[in-house]
Amino acid sequence: MSEKALTLISATPSAYARMNCIALSLKKIPFEVYNEIPWHSTTITPRHNPLEQLPILLFPDDRPPIYQSAHIQNYIVEKYADRGPSLLPGGIDDNLLAKQIVALSVGSLDALVLFGWETRRKQEQQNEKWKNRQIRKVSGAVKAFNAYVEAAAGKPHVLGEELTIADIGIICALEAYKFTQVQANWEKTYPGLAKYYAGLDKLRIFQETKPVMFNMNSDEVV
């Protein structure tokens, strides 16, 4: 009997859900992506997440849905630990560090979203201090990513010899910066980080999950 597919509710070009798509794909867990916009009147997001945020992972059995990208990522590597690859470096300290890097990646994406929404306001209504604060968060994340890469001393992965959720989080966050053209100079500022990014970005799993824009029709906001 074939394994029933999970459903990942996403909103293209969500870097949050991209992390989860990559982990599910690498572990060969069957899943389908259901794209929607959580602030449209037709959204089903509130049925499954009281925070009304994506992504959300739904199961074909009676398991309750889980949400928040970092938690979904933890769920995937823990619940499906017997499905290779591990996506964790091994050892309690390194595994916790990998999850910390995922949290950092997600936090920087939160700042990116807050910055983006502020720029959608009329120019005279925008709060420059607020925007600058979000950019500082993104800049801090990039600096931290670079420190992890430097600590890896030229290895293709930041933790251990194999790809982990830490690498996935960093690459997805950096791609989001490129996609939104926020923090545009990070590749020149951190050439080691740029080399690390280029080495992993060429992998098929990252190429197949590149973000694409969708129509954000504000007339349907609820």
PDB file of C-alpha atoms in Angstrom:
ATOM      1  CA  MET A   1       0.000   0.000   0.000  1.00  0.00           C
ATOM      2  CA  SER A   2       1.401   3.387  -0.997  1.00  0.00           C
ATOM      3  CA  GLU A   3       2.101   5.911   1.721  1.00  0.00           C
ATOM      4  CA  LYS A   4      -0.469   8.685   1.996  1.00  0.00           C
ATOM      5  CA  ALA A   5       0.867  12.141   1.267  1.00  0.00           C
ATOM      6  CA  LEU A   6       1.115  14.951   3.788  1.00  0.00           C
ATOM      7  CA  THR A   7      -0.090  18.429   2.810  1.00  0.00           C
ATOM      8  CA  LEU A   8       2.052  21.512   3.284  1.00  0.00           C
ATOM      9  CA  ILE A   9       0.033  24.723   3.129  1.00  0.00           C
ATOM     10  CA  SER A  10       2.299  27.424   1.765  1.00  0.00           C
ATOM     11  CA  ALA A  11       2.323  30.759  -0.019  1.00  0.00           C
ATOM     12  CA  THR A  12       4.759  30.990  -2.899  1.00  0.00           C
ATOM     13  CA  PRO A  13       7.471  32.387  -2.673  1.00  0.00           C
ATOM     14  CA  SER A  14       7.648  31.484   1.026  1.00  0.00           C
ATOM     15  CA  ALA A  15      11.193  30.825   2.201  1.00  0.00           C
ATOM     16  CA  TYR A  16       9.642  29.448   5.376  1.00  0.00           C
ATOM     17  CA  ALA A  17       7.838  26.651   3.562  1.00  0.00           C
ATOM     18  CA  ARG A  18      10.791  26.134   1.217  1.00  0.00           C
ATOM     19  CA  MET A  19      12.860  24.909   4.170  1.00  0.00           C
ATOM     20  CA  ASN A  20      10.190  22.331   4.963  1.00  0.00           C
ATOM     21  CA  CYS A  21       9.747  21.288   1.323  1.00  0.00           C
ATOM     22  CA  ILE A  22      13.466  20.598   1.068  1.00  0.00           C
ATOM     23  CA  ALA A  23      13.540  18.532   4.262  1.00  0.00           C
ATOM     24  CA  LEU A  24      10.472  16.509   3.245  1.00  0.00           C
ATOM     25  CA  SER A  25      11.868  15.916  -0.237  1.00  0.00           C
ATOM     26  CA  LEU A  26      15.306  14.835   0.965  1.00  0.00           C
ATOM     27  CA  LYS A  27      13.723  12.377   3.395  1.00  0.00           C
ATOM     28  CA  LYS A  28      11.440  11.134   0.588  1.00  0.00           C
ATOM     29  CA  ILE A  29       8.304  11.780   2.608  1.00  0.00           C
ATOM     30  CA  PRO A  30       5.337  12.030   0.210  1.00  0.00           C
ATOM     31  CA  PHE A  31       3.711  15.454   0.370  1.00  0.00           C
ATOM     32  CA  GLU A  32       1.673  17.891  -1.650  1.00  0.00           C
ATOM     33  CA  VAL A  33       1.889  21.672  -1.547  1.00  0.00           C
ATOM     34  CA  TYR A  34      -1.316  23.691  -1.268  1.00  0.00           C
ATOM     35  CA  ASN A  35      -0.642  27.349  -2.024  1.00  0.00           C
ATOM     36  CA  GLU A  36      -2.835  30.092  -0.692  1.00  0.00           C
ATOM     37  CA  ILE A  37      -2.635  33.655   0.623  1.00  0.00           C
ATOM     38  CA  PRO A  38      -3.486  33.719   4.335  1.00  0.00           C
ATOM     39  CA  TRP A  39      -4.928  37.240   4.372  1.00  0.00           C
ATOM     40  CA  HIS A  40      -7.432  36.607   1.550  1.00  0.00           C
ATOM     41  CA  SER A  41     -11.090  36.083   2.349  1.00  0.00           C
ATOM     42  CA  THR A  42     -10.976  32.478   1.073  1.00  0.00           C
ATOM     43  CA  THR A  43      -8.099  31.422   3.320  1.00  0.00           C
ATOM     44  CA  ILE A  44      -8.289  28.129   5.215  1.00  0.00           C
ATOM     45  CA  THR A  45      -5.265  29.016   7.362  1.00  0.00           C
ATOM     46  CA  PRO A  46      -7.252  29.968  10.536  1.00  0.00           C
ATOM     47  CA  ARG A  47      -8.783  26.476  10.584  1.00  0.00           C
ATOM     48  CA  HIS A  48      -5.380  24.959  11.217  1.00  0.00           C
ATOM     49  CA  ASN A  49      -3.235  27.647  12.886  1.00  0.00           C
ATOM     50  CA  PRO A  50      -4.609  30.062  15.489  1.00  0.00           C
ATOM     51  CA  LEU A  51      -1.839  32.506  14.515  1.00  0.00           C
ATOM     52  CA  GLU A  52      -3.155  32.515  10.913  1.00  0.00           C
ATOM     53  CA  GLN A  53       0.355  32.057   9.538  1.00  0.00           C
ATOM     54  CA  LEU A  54       1.966  29.713   7.053  1.00  0.00           C
ATOM     55  CA  PRO A  55       3.388  27.151   6.606  1.00  0.00           C
ATOM     56  CA  ILE A  56       1.176  24.474   8.100  1.00  0.00           C
ATOM     57  CA  LEU A  57       1.704  20.735   7.827  1.00  0.00           C
ATOM     58  CA  LEU A  58      -1.416  18.572   7.612  1.00  0.00           C
ATOM     59  CA  PHE A  59      -1.578  14.808   8.003  1.00  0.00           C
ATOM     60  CA  PRO A  60      -3.858  12.260   6.309  1.00  0.00           C
ATOM     61  CA  ASP A  61      -4.570  10.578   9.654  1.00  0.00           C
ATOM     62  CA  ASP A  62      -5.912  11.977  12.935  1.00  0.00           C
ATOM     63  CA  ARG A  63      -2.714  13.794  13.942  1.00  0.00           C
ATOM     64  CA  PRO A  64      -3.356  17.497  14.624  1.00  0.00           C
ATOM     65  CA  PRO A  65      -1.720  19.971  12.211  1.00  0.00           C
ATOM     66  CA  ILE A  66       1.606  21.525  13.112  1.00  0.00           C
ATOM     67  CA  TYR A  67       2.761  24.997  12.202  1.00  0.00           C
ATOM     68  CA  GLN A  68       5.641  27.481  12.316  1.00  0.00           C
ATOM     69  CA  SER A  69       8.485  26.639   9.946  1.00  0.00           C
ATOM     70  CA  ALA A  70      11.167  25.989  12.572  1.00  0.00           C
ATOM     71  CA  HIS A  71       8.883  23.650  14.527  1.00  0.00           C
ATOM     72  CA  ILE A  72       7.853  21.814  11.368  1.00  0.00           C
ATOM     73  CA  GLN A  73      11.532  21.355  10.537  1.00  0.00           C
ATOM     74  CA  ASN A  74      12.191  19.946  14.011  1.00  0.00           C
ATOM     75  CA  TYR A  75       9.175  17.668  13.672  1.00  0.00           C
ATOM     76  CA  ILE A  76      10.402  16.299  10.352  1.00  0.00           C
ATOM     77  CA  VAL A  77      13.897  15.420  11.596  1.00  0.00           C
ATOM     78  CA  GLU A  78      12.668  13.982  14.910  1.00  0.00           C
ATOM     79  CA  LYS A  79       9.491  12.177  13.824  1.00  0.00           C
ATOM     80  CA  TYR A  80      11.095  10.774  10.690  1.00  0.00           C
ATOM     81  CA  ALA A  81      14.545  10.142  12.166  1.00  0.00           C
ATOM     82  CA  ASP A  82      14.537   6.662  10.614  1.00  0.00           C
ATOM     83  CA  ARG A  83      14.145   8.146   7.136  1.00  0.00           C
ATOM     84  CA  GLY A  84      17.542   9.128   5.755  1.00  0.00           C
ATOM     85  CA  PRO A  85      19.288  11.468   5.475  1.00  0.00           C
ATOM     86  CA  SER A  86      19.294  12.563   9.099  1.00  0.00           C
ATOM     87  CA  LEU A  87      19.628  16.307   8.303  1.00  0.00           C
ATOM     88  CA  LEU A  88      21.159  16.655  11.764  1.00  0.00           C
ATOM     89  CA  PRO A  89      24.905  16.613  12.466  1.00  0.00           C
ATOM     90  CA  GLY A  90      24.650  14.133  15.348  1.00  0.00           C
ATOM     91  CA  GLY A  91      25.404  14.724  19.014  1.00  0.00           C
ATOM     92  CA  ILE A  92      23.154  16.724  21.296  1.00  0.00           C
ATOM     93  CA  ASP A  93      25.158  19.962  21.186  1.00  0.00           C
ATOM     94  CA  ASP A  94      25.549  20.051  17.406  1.00  0.00           C
ATOM     95  CA  ASN A  95      21.903  19.093  16.888  1.00  0.00           C
ATOM     96  CA  LEU A  96      20.790  21.916  19.168  1.00  0.00           C
ATOM     97  CA  LEU A  97      23.084  24.316  17.324  1.00  0.00           C
ATOM     98  CA  ALA A  98      21.555  23.240  14.002  1.00  0.00           C
ATOM     99  CA  LYS A  99      18.101  24.027  15.383  1.00  0.00           C
ATOM    100  CA  GLN A 100      19.388  27.373  16.696  1.00  0.00           C
ATOM    101  CA  ILE A 101      20.595  28.257  13.189  1.00  0.00           C
ATOM    102  CA  VAL A 102      17.160  27.388  11.821  1.00  0.00           C
ATOM    103  CA  ALA A 103      15.606  29.691  14.422  1.00  0.00           C
ATOM    104  CA  LEU A 104      18.021  32.443  13.383  1.00  0.00           C
ATOM    105  CA  SER A 105      17.114  31.947   9.726  1.00  0.00           C
ATOM    106  CA  VAL A 106      13.394  32.105  10.479  1.00  0.00           C
ATOM    107  CA  GLY A 107      13.846  35.162  12.682  1.00  0.00           C
ATOM    108  CA  SER A 108      15.659  36.997   9.912  1.00  0.00           C
ATOM    109  CA  LEU A 109      12.832  36.117   7.530  1.00  0.00           C
ATOM    110  CA  ASP A 110      10.355  37.558  10.039  1.00  0.00           C
ATOM    111  CA  ALA A 111      12.327  40.812   9.940  1.00  0.00           C
ATOM    112  CA  LEU A 112      12.317  40.705   6.149  1.00  0.00           C
ATOM    113  CA  VAL A 113       8.533  40.340   6.114  1.00  0.00           C
ATOM    114  CA  LEU A 114       8.049  43.202   8.586  1.00  0.00           C
ATOM    115  CA  PHE A 115      10.320  45.406   6.483  1.00  0.00           C
ATOM    116  CA  GLY A 116       8.396  44.494   3.340  1.00  0.00           C
ATOM    117  CA  TRP A 117       5.016  45.304   4.828  1.00  0.00           C
ATOM    118  CA  GLU A 118       6.253  48.664   6.076  1.00  0.00           C
ATOM    119  CA  THR A 119       7.465  49.580   2.573  1.00  0.00           C
ATOM    120  CA  ARG A 120       3.972  48.856   1.209  1.00  0.00           C
ATOM    121  CA  ARG A 121       2.581  51.763   3.229  1.00  0.00           C
ATOM    122  CA  LYS A 122       2.432  55.236   1.749  1.00  0.00           C
ATOM    123  CA  GLN A 123       5.843  56.885   1.863  1.00  0.00           C
ATOM    124  CA  GLU A 124       4.767  59.543   4.349  1.00  0.00           C
ATOM    125  CA  GLN A 125       3.398  56.848   6.684  1.00  0.00           C
ATOM    126  CA  GLN A 126       6.501  54.682   6.743  1.00  0.00           C
ATOM    127  CA  ASN A 127       8.557  54.539   9.921  1.00  0.00           C
ATOM    128  CA  GLU A 128      12.229  54.738   8.953  1.00  0.00           C
ATOM    129  CA  LYS A 129      13.428  53.726  12.420  1.00  0.00           C
ATOM    130  CA  TRP A 130      11.250  50.617  12.237  1.00  0.00           C
ATOM    131  CA  LYS A 131      12.562  49.738   8.780  1.00  0.00           C
ATOM    132  CA  ASN A 132      16.152  50.268   9.888  1.00  0.00           C
ATOM    133  CA  ARG A 133      15.611  48.017  12.883  1.00  0.00           C
ATOM    134  CA  GLN A 134      14.435  45.187  10.626  1.00  0.00           C
ATOM    135  CA  ILE A 135      17.401  45.655   8.314  1.00  0.00           C
ATOM    136  CA  ARG A 136      19.740  45.511  11.321  1.00  0.00           C
ATOM    137  CA  LYS A 137      18.224  42.145  12.209  1.00  0.00           C
ATOM    138  CA  VAL A 138      18.854  40.830   8.712  1.00  0.00           C
ATOM    139  CA  SER A 139      22.387  42.241   8.751  1.00  0.00           C
ATOM    140  CA  GLY A 140      23.010  40.577  12.105  1.00  0.00           C
ATOM    141  CA  ALA A 141      21.818  37.251  10.742  1.00  0.00           C
ATOM    142  CA  VAL A 142      24.105  37.518   7.713  1.00  0.00           C
ATOM    143  CA  LYS A 143      27.059  38.297   9.985  1.00  0.00           C
ATOM    144  CA  ALA A 144      26.218  35.279  12.127  1.00  0.00           C
ATOM    145  CA  PHE A 145      25.849  33.024   9.085  1.00  0.00           C
ATOM    146  CA  ASN A 146      29.278  34.137   7.943  1.00  0.00           C
ATOM    147  CA  ALA A 147      30.730  33.309  11.360  1.00  0.00           C
ATOM    148  CA  TYR A 148      29.326  29.776  11.134  1.00  0.00           C
ATOM    149  CA  VAL A 149      30.822  29.381   7.665  1.00  0.00           C
ATOM    150  CA  GLU A 150      34.191  30.657   8.848  1.00  0.00           C
ATOM    151  CA  ALA A 151      34.100  28.241  11.784  1.00  0.00           C
ATOM    152  CA  ALA A 152      33.539  25.399   9.296  1.00  0.00           C
ATOM    153  CA  ALA A 153      36.968  26.245   7.820  1.00  0.00           C
ATOM    154  CA  GLY A 154      36.161  25.839   4.148  1.00  0.00           C
ATOM    155  CA  LYS A 155      33.976  22.751   4.454  1.00  0.00           C
ATOM    156  CA  PRO A 156      30.857  22.656   2.247  1.00  0.00           C
ATOM    157  CA  HIS A 157      28.546  22.378   5.278  1.00  0.00           C
ATOM    158  CA  VAL A 158      28.489  24.442   8.452  1.00  0.00           C
ATOM    159  CA  LEU A 159      27.992  21.471  10.787  1.00  0.00           C
ATOM    160  CA  GLY A 160      29.477  18.079  10.065  1.00  0.00           C
ATOM    161  CA  GLU A 161      30.130  16.396   6.750  1.00  0.00           C
ATOM    162  CA  GLU A 162      26.576  16.246   5.412  1.00  0.00           C
ATOM    163  CA  LEU A 163      23.795  18.697   4.574  1.00  0.00           C
ATOM    164  CA  THR A 164      21.718  19.576   7.635  1.00  0.00           C
ATOM    165  CA  ILE A 165      18.745  21.750   8.495  1.00  0.00           C
ATOM    166  CA  ALA A 166      21.310  24.431   9.409  1.00  0.00           C
ATOM    167  CA  ASP A 167      22.524  24.625   5.805  1.00  0.00           C
ATOM    168  CA  ILE A 168      18.954  24.541   4.513  1.00  0.00           C
ATOM    169  CA  GLY A 169      17.978  27.428   6.782  1.00  0.00           C
ATOM    170  CA  ILE A 170      20.958  29.565   5.803  1.00  0.00           C
ATOM    171  CA  ILE A 171      20.573  28.997   2.048  1.00  0.00           C
ATOM    172  CA  CYS A 172      16.824  29.678   2.120  1.00  0.00           C
ATOM    173  CA  ALA A 173      17.339  32.883   4.113  1.00  0.00           C
ATOM    174  CA  LEU A 174      20.128  34.120   1.821  1.00  0.00           C
ATOM    175  CA  GLU A 175      18.024  33.339  -1.241  1.00  0.00           C
ATOM    176  CA  ALA A 176      15.170  35.366   0.253  1.00  0.00           C
ATOM    177  CA  TYR A 177      17.480  38.351   0.679  1.00  0.00           C
ATOM    178  CA  LYS A 178      18.515  38.053  -2.970  1.00  0.00           C
ATOM    179  CA  PHE A 179      14.915  37.581  -4.119  1.00  0.00           C
ATOM    180  CA  THR A 180      13.684  40.672  -2.271  1.00  0.00           C
ATOM    181  CA  GLN A 181      16.884  42.637  -2.963  1.00  0.00           C
ATOM    182  CA  VAL A 182      17.244  43.401   0.730  1.00  0.00           C
ATOM    183  CA  GLN A 183      20.799  43.258   2.091  1.00  0.00           C
ATOM    184  CA  ALA A 184      21.959  43.238  -1.535  1.00  0.00           C
ATOM    185  CA  ASN A 185      25.684  43.586  -0.807  1.00  0.00           C
ATOM    186  CA  TRP A 186      26.168  40.600   1.467  1.00  0.00           C
ATOM    187  CA  GLU A 187      28.049  38.629  -1.210  1.00  0.00           C
ATOM    188  CA  LYS A 188      30.680  41.365  -1.550  1.00  0.00           C
ATOM    189  CA  THR A 189      30.892  41.935   2.188  1.00  0.00           C
ATOM    190  CA  TYR A 190      31.276  38.237   3.002  1.00  0.00           C
ATOM    191  CA  PRO A 191      33.031  36.441   0.107  1.00  0.00           C
ATOM    192  CA  GLY A 192      33.429  33.249   2.150  1.00  0.00           C
ATOM    193  CA  LEU A 193      29.688  33.140   2.771  1.00  0.00           C
ATOM    194  CA  ALA A 194      29.084  33.829  -0.926  1.00  0.00           C
ATOM    195  CA  LYS A 195      31.303  30.879  -1.883  1.00  0.00           C
ATOM    196  CA  TYR A 196      29.486  28.630   0.584  1.00  0.00           C
ATOM    197  CA  TYR A 197      26.116  29.764  -0.795  1.00  0.00           C
ATOM    198  CA  ALA A 198      27.180  29.196  -4.404  1.00  0.00           C
ATOM    199  CA  GLY A 199      28.415  25.701  -3.595  1.00  0.00           C
ATOM    200  CA  LEU A 200      25.108  24.563  -2.112  1.00  0.00           C
ATOM    201  CA  ASP A 201      22.776  26.644  -4.273  1.00  0.00           C
ATOM    202  CA  LYS A 202      23.775  24.640  -7.359  1.00  0.00           C
ATOM    203  CA  LEU A 203      22.426  21.443  -5.805  1.00  0.00           C
ATOM    204  CA  ARG A 204      19.309  20.140  -7.530  1.00  0.00           C
ATOM    205  CA  ILE A 205      17.112  20.387  -4.426  1.00  0.00           C
ATOM    206  CA  PHE A 206      17.804  24.117  -4.120  1.00  0.00           C
ATOM    207  CA  GLN A 207      17.415  24.752  -7.842  1.00  0.00           C
ATOM    208  CA  GLU A 208      14.062  22.970  -7.924  1.00  0.00           C
ATOM    209  CA  THR A 209      12.679  25.025  -5.044  1.00  0.00           C
ATOM    210  CA  LYS A 210      13.658  28.521  -6.223  1.00  0.00           C
ATOM    211  CA  PRO A 211      11.006  31.100  -5.205  1.00  0.00           C
ATOM    212  CA  VAL A 212       8.580  32.611  -7.695  1.00  0.00           C
ATOM    213  CA  MET A 213       6.323  35.612  -7.100  1.00  0.00           C
ATOM    214  CA  PHE A 214       2.553  35.440  -6.728  1.00  0.00           C
ATOM    215  CA  ASN A 215      -0.226  38.000  -7.025  1.00  0.00           C
ATOM    216  CA  MET A 216      -0.726  39.857  -3.742  1.00  0.00           C
ATOM    217  CA  ASN A 217      -4.130  41.378  -4.448  1.00  0.00           C
ATOM    218  CA  SER A 218      -4.780  43.607  -1.438  1.00  0.00           C
ATOM    219  CA  ASP A 219      -8.463  43.990  -2.412  1.00  0.00           C
ATOM    220  CA  GLU A 220      -9.112  40.569  -0.918  1.00  0.00           C
ATOM    221  CA  VAL A 221      -7.457  41.163   2.419  1.00  0.00           C
ATOM    222  CA  VAL A 222      -9.533  40.155   5.440  1.00  0.00           C
TER     223      VAL A 222
END
